[in-house]
mmCIF file of C-alpha atoms in Angstrom:
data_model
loop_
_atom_site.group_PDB
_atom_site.id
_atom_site.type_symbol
_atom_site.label_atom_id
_atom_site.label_comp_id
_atom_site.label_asym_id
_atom_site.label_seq_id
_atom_site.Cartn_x
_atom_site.Cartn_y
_atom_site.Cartn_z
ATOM 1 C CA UNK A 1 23.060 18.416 30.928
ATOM 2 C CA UNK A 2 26.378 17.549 32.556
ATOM 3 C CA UNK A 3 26.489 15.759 35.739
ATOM 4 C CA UNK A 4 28.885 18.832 36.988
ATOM 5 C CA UNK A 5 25.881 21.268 36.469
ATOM 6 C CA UNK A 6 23.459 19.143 37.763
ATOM 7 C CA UNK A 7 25.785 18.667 40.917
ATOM 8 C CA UNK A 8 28.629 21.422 41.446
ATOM 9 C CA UNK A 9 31.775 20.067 42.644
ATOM 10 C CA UNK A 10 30.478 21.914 46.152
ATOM 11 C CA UNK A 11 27.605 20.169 46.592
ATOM 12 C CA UNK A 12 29.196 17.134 46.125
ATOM 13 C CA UNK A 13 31.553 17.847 48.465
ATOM 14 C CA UNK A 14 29.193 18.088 51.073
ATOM 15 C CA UNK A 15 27.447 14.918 50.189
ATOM 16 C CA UNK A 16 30.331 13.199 51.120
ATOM 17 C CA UNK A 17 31.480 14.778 54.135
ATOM 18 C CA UNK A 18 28.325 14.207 55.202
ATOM 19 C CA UNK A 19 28.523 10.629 54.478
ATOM 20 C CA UNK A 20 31.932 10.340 56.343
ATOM 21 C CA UNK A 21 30.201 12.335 59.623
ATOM 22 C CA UNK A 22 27.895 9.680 59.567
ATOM 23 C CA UNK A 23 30.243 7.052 59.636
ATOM 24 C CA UNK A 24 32.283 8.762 62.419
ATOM 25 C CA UNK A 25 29.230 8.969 64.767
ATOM 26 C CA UNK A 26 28.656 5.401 64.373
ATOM 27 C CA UNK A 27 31.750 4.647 65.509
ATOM 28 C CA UNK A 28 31.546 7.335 68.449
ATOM 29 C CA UNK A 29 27.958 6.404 69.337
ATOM 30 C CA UNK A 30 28.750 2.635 69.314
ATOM 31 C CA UNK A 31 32.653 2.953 71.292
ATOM 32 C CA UNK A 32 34.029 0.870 68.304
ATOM 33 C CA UNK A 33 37.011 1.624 66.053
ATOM 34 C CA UNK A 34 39.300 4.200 66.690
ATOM 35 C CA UNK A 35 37.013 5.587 69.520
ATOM 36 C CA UNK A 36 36.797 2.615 71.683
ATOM 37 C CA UNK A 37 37.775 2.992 75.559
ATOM 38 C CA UNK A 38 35.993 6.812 75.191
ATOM 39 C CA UNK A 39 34.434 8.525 77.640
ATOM 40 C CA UNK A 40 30.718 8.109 76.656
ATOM 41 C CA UNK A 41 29.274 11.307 77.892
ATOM 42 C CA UNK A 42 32.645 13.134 75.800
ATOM 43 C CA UNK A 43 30.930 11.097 72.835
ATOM 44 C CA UNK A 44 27.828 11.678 73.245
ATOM 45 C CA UNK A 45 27.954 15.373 73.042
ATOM 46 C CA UNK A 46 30.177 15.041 69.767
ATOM 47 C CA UNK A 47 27.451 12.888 68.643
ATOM 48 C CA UNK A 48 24.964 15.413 69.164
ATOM 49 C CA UNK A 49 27.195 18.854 68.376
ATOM 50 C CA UNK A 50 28.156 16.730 64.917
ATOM 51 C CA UNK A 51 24.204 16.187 64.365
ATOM 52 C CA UNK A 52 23.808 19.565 64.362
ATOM 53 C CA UNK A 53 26.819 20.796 62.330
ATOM 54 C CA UNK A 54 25.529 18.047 59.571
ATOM 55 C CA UNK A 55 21.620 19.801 59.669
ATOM 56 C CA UNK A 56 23.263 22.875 59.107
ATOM 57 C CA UNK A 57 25.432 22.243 56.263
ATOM 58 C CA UNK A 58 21.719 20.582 54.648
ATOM 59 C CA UNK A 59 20.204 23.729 55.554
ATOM 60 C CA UNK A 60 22.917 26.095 53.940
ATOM 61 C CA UNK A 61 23.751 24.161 50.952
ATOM 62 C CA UNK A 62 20.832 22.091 49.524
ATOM 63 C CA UNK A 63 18.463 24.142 51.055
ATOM 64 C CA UNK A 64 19.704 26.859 49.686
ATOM 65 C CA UNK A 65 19.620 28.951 52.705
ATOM 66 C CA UNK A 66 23.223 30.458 51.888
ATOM 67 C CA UNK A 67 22.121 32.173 48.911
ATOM 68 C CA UNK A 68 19.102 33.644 51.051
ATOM 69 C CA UNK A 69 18.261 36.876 52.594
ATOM 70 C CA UNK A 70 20.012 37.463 55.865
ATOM 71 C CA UNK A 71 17.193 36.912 58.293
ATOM 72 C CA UNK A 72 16.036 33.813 56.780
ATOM 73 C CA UNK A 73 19.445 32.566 57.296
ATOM 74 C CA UNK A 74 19.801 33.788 60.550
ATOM 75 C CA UNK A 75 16.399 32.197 61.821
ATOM 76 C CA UNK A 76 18.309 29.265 60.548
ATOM 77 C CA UNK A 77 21.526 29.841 62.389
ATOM 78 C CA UNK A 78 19.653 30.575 65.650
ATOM 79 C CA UNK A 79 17.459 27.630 65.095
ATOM 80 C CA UNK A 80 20.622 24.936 65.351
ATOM 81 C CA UNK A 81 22.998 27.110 67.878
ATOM 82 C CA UNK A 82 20.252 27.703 70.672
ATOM 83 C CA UNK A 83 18.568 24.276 70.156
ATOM 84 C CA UNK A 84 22.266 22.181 70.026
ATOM 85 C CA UNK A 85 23.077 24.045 72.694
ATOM 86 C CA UNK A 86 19.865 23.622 75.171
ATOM 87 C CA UNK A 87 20.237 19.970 73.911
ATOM 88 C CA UNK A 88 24.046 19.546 75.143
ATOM 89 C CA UNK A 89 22.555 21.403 78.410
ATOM 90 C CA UNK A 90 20.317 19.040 79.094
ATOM 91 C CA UNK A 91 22.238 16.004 78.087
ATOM 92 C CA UNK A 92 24.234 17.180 80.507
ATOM 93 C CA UNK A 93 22.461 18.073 83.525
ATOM 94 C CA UNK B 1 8.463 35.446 47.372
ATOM 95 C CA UNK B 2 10.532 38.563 47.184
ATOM 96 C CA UNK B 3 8.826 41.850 45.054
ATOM 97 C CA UNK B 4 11.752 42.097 43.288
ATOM 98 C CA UNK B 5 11.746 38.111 42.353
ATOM 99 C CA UNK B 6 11.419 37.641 38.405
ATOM 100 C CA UNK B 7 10.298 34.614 36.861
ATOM 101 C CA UNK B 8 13.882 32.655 36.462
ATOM 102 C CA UNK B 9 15.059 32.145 33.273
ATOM 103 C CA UNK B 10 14.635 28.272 31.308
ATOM 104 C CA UNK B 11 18.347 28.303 31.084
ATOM 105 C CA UNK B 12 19.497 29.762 34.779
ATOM 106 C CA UNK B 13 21.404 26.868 36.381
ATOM 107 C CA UNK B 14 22.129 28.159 40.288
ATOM 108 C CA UNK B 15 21.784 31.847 41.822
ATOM 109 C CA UNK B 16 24.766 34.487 41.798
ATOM 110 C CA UNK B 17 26.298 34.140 45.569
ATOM 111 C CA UNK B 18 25.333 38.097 46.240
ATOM 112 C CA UNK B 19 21.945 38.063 44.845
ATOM 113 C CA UNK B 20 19.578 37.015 48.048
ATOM 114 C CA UNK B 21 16.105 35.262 47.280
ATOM 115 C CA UNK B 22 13.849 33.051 49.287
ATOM 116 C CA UNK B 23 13.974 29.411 48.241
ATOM 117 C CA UNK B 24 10.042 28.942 47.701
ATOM 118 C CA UNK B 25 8.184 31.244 49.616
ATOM 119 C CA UNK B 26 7.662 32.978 53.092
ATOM 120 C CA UNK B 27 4.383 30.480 53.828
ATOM 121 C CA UNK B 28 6.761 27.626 53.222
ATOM 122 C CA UNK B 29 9.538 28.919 55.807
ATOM 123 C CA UNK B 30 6.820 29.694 58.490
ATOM 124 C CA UNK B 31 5.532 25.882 57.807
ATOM 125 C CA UNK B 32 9.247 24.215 57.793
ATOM 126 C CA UNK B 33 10.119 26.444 61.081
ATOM 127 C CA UNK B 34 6.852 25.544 62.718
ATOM 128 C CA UNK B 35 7.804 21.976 62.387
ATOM 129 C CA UNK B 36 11.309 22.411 63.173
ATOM 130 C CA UNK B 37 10.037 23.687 66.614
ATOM 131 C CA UNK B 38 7.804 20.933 67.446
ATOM 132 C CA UNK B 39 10.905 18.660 66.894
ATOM 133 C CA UNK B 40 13.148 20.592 68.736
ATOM 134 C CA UNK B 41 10.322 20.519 71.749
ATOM 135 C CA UNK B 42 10.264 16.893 70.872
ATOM 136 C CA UNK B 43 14.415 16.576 70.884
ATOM 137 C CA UNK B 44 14.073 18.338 74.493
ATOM 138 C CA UNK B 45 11.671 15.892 75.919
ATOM 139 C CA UNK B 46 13.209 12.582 74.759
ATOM 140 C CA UNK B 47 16.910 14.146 76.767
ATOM 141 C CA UNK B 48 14.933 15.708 79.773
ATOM 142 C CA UNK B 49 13.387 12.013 80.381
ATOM 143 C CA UNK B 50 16.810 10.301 79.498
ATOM 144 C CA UNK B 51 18.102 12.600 82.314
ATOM 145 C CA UNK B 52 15.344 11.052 84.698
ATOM 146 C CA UNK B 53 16.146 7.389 84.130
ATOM 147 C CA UNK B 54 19.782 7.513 82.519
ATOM 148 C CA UNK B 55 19.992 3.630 83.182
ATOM 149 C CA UNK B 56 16.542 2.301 81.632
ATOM 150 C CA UNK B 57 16.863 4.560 78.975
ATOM 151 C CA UNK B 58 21.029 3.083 78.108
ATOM 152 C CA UNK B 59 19.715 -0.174 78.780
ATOM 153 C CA UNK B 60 17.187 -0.004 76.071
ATOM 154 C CA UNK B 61 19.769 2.368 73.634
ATOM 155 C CA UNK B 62 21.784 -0.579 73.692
ATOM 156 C CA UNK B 63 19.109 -2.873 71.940
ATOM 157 C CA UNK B 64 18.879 -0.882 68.761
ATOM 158 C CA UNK B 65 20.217 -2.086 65.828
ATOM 159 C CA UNK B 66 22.472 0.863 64.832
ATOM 160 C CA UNK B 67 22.605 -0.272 61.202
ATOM 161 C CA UNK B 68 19.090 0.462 60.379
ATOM 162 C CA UNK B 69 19.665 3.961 61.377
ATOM 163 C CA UNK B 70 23.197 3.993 59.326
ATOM 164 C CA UNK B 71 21.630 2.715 55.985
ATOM 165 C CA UNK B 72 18.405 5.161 56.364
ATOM 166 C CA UNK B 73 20.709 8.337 57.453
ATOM 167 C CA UNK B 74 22.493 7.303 54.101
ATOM 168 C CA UNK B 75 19.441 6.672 52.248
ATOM 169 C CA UNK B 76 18.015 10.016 53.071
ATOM 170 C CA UNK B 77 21.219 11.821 52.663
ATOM 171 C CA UNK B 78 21.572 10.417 48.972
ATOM 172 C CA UNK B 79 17.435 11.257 48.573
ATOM 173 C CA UNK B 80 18.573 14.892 49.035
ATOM 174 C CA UNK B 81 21.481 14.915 46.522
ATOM 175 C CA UNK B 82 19.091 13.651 44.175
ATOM 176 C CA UNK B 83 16.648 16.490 45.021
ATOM 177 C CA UNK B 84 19.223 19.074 44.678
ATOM 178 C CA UNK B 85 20.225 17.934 41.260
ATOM 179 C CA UNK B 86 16.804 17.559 40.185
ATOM 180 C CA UNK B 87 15.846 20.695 41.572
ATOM 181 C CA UNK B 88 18.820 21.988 39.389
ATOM 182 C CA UNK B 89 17.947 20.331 36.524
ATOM 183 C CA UNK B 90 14.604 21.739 36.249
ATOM 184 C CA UNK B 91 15.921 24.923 36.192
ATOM 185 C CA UNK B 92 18.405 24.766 33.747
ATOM 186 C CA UNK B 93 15.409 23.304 31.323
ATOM 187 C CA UNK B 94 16.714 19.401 31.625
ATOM 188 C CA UNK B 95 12.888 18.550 32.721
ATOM 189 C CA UNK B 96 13.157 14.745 31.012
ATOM 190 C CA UNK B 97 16.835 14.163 33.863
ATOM 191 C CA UNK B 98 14.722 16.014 36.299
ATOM 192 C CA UNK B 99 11.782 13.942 36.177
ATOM 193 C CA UNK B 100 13.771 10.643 36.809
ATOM 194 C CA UNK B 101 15.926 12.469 39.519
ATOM 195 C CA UNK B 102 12.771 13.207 41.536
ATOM 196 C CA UNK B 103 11.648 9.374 40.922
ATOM 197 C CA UNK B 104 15.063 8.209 41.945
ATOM 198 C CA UNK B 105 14.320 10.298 45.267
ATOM 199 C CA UNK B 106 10.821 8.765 45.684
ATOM 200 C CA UNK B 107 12.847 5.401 45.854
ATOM 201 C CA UNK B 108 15.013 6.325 48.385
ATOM 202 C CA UNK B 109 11.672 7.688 50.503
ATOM 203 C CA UNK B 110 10.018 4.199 49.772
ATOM 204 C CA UNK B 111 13.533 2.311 51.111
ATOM 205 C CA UNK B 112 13.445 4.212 54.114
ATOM 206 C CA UNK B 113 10.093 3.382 54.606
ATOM 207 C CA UNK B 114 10.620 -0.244 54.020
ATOM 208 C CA UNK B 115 13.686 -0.425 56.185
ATOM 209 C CA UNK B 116 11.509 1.446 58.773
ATOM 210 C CA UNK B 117 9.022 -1.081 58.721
ATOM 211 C CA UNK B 118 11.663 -4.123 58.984
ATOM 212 C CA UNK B 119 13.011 -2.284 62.048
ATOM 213 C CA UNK B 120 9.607 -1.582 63.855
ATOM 214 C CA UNK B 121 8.844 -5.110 63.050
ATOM 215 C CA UNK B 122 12.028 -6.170 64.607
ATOM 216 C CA UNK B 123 11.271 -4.191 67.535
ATOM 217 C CA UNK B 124 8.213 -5.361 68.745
ATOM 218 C CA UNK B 125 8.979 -9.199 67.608
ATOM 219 C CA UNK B 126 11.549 -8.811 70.273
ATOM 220 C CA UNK B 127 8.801 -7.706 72.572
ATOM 221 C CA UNK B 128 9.666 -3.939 72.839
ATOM 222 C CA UNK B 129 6.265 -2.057 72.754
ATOM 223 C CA UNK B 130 5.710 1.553 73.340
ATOM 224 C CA UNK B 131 4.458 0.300 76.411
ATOM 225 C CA UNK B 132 7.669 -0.918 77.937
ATOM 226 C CA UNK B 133 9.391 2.134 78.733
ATOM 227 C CA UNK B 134 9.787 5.841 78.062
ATOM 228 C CA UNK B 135 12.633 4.751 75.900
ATOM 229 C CA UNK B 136 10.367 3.069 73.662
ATOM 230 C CA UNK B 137 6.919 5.030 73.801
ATOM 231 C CA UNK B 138 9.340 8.248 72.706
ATOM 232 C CA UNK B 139 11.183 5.820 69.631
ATOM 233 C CA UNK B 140 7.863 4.834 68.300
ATOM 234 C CA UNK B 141 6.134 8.116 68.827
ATOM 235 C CA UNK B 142 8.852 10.552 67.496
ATOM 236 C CA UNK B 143 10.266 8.010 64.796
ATOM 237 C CA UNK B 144 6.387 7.576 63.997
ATOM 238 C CA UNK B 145 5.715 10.981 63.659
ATOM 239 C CA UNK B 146 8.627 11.430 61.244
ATOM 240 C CA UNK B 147 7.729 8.232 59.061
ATOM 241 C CA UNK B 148 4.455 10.481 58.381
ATOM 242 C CA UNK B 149 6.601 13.256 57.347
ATOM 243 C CA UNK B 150 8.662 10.799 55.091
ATOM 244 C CA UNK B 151 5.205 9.573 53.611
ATOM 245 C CA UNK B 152 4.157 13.410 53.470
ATOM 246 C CA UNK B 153 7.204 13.786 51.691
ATOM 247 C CA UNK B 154 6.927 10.823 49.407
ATOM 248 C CA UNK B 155 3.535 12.675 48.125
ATOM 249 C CA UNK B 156 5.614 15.662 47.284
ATOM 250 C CA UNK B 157 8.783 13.759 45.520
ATOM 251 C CA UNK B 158 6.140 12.194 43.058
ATOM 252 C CA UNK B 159 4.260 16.166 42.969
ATOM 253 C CA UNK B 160 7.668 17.393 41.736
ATOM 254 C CA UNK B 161 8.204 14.871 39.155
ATOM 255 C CA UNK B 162 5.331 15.485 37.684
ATOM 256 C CA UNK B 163 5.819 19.397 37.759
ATOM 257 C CA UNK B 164 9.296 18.520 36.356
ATOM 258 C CA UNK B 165 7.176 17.258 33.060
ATOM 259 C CA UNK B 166 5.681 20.770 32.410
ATOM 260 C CA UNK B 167 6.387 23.227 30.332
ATOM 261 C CA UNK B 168 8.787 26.551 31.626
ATOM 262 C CA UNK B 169 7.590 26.839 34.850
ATOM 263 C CA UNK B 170 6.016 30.623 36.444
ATOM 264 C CA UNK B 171 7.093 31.957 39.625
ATOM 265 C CA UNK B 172 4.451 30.029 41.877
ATOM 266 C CA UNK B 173 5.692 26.800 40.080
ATOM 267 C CA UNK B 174 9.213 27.972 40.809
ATOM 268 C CA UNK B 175 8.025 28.438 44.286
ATOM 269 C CA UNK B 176 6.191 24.703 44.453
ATOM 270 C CA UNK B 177 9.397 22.772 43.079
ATOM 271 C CA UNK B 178 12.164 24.941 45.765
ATOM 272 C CA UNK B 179 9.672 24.330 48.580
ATOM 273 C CA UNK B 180 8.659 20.969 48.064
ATOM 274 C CA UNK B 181 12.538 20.232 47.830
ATOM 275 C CA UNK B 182 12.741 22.483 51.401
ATOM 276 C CA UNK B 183 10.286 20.317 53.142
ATOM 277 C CA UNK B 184 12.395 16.672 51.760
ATOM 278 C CA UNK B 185 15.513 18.353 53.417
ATOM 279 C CA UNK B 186 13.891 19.486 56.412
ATOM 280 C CA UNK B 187 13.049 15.255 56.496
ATOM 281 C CA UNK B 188 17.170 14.828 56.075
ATOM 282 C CA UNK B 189 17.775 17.215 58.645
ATOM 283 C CA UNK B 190 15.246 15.947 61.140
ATOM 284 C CA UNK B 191 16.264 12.596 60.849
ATOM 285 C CA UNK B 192 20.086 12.993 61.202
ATOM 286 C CA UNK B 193 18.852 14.340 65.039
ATOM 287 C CA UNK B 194 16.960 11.589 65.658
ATOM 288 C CA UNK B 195 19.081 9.172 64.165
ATOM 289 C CA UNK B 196 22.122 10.681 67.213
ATOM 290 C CA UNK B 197 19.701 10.714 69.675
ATOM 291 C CA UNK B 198 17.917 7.309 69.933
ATOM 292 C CA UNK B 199 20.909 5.286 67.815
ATOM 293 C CA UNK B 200 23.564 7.371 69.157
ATOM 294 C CA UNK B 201 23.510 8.489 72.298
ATOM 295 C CA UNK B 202 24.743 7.103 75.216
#
């Protein structure tokens, strides 16, 4: 079996831009790099709003949930909007 | 599992984008859900606190090792690749590749683990206890609560390797492989919070 079927050039894909979000929340988490001199609470909400954005693509695309039925999907969607969201809000508070 | 659901093929490599099936089965969406709550509740209460005591709870941030968290977000990450492509290779018949892929992914469970175990080691050698603070009673409880899930997890990786070794496999082993993979992704996902919230966040 060729390594394209076992991973599609889409999966892959998101494998490695979830690799590089990693990387660029260590360097916003930590002030380093390119985002040193930031405003930390500015960071930290990127930190957590990119958190988020990375569980989602894992939900969607290697769990599949993209290719499932709508309400599934949309327990899914609702699951990371209103909890990111009550998190930011109480980051913020 | 949907009525309409057939047994899938030996040879059927991914689903058609418009045809819309549950990956597993409804029990295994109520369980992932259910535990997806619980974190989220848990998520709420680590911030809430951090709101309380901003200070302590920086002051303490700033003595984790952020690397440890880096290498197992990666670890994980690369765990679930290798449980997609196993997952896929199972299903297009490739059960030998599949086999090993799941094994691979029981590697990267076992790494995390160890790397876990270096850190809380680190920890308290430095004399951070649960007991210290709220910072650290909610890092060893919620990080500890997810190292069970990883172990959990662990179980299931070596499950689905052996499943991988059977013949074509029915609907309910269909079911077993795509939720077993769910509940490994669910670890991904619930680690990439925590990993932003105790490593992370300032």
């Amino acid at each position: 079996m060729s390594l394209q079927k076992l991973v599609p050039a889409r999966v892959a894909l998101v494998w490695l831009v979830l690799v590089g979000a990693t990387l660029a929340s260590w360097q916003l988490g930590t002030g380093h790099g390119i985002f040193s001199g930031d405003d930390p609470r500015a960071a930290t909400v990127a930190v957590i709003l990119v958190a988020f954005v990375k569980g989602r693509l894992v939900g969607l695309h290697f769990m599949e949930l993209r290719d499932a039925p709508i309400a599934l999907r949309s327990i899914f969607e609702g699951y990371v909007a209103i909890v990111s969201t009550v998190l930011v809000a109480l980051y913020l508070r | 599992m949907a009525a309409t659901d057939p047994a899938l093929p030996a040879d059927r490599m991914s689903v058609p984008r418009r045809e819309h099936r549950i990956p597993g089965e409804a029990g295994t969406w109520v369980f992932i859900f259910g535990d997806l709550t619980v974190f989220a509740f848990m998520f709420g209460v680590f911030l809430y606190y951090r709101g309380q005591d901003p200070a302590v709870f920086e002051a303490a941030r700033a003595q984790m090792v952020q690397g440890y968290g880096v290498v197992n977000t990666l670890v994980l990450l690369t765990s679930s690749l290798l449980v997609v492509a196993g997952v896929r290779a199972v299903r297009g018949g490739a059960r030998a590749i599949g086999e090993r892929l799941f094994l691979a992914a029981t590697g990267c469970g076992l790494l995390f683990a160890s790397v876990k175990y270096f850190e809380y080691h680190d920890k308290l050698s430095h004399g951070f206890k649960p007991a210290t603070n709220d910072f650290w009673m909610y890092y060893f409880t919620f990080t500890g609560v997810h190292l069970f899930h990883v172990i959990i997890g662990i179980g299931m990786l070596i499950g689905l390797s052996r499943l991988a070794r059977r013949g074509t496999l029915d609907v309910r082993a269909t079911a077993l492989l795509e939720g077993g993979a769910c509940f490994w992704h669910m670890v991904d996902l619930l680690w990439i919070v925590l990993f932003a919230l105790f490593y992370l966040a300032r």
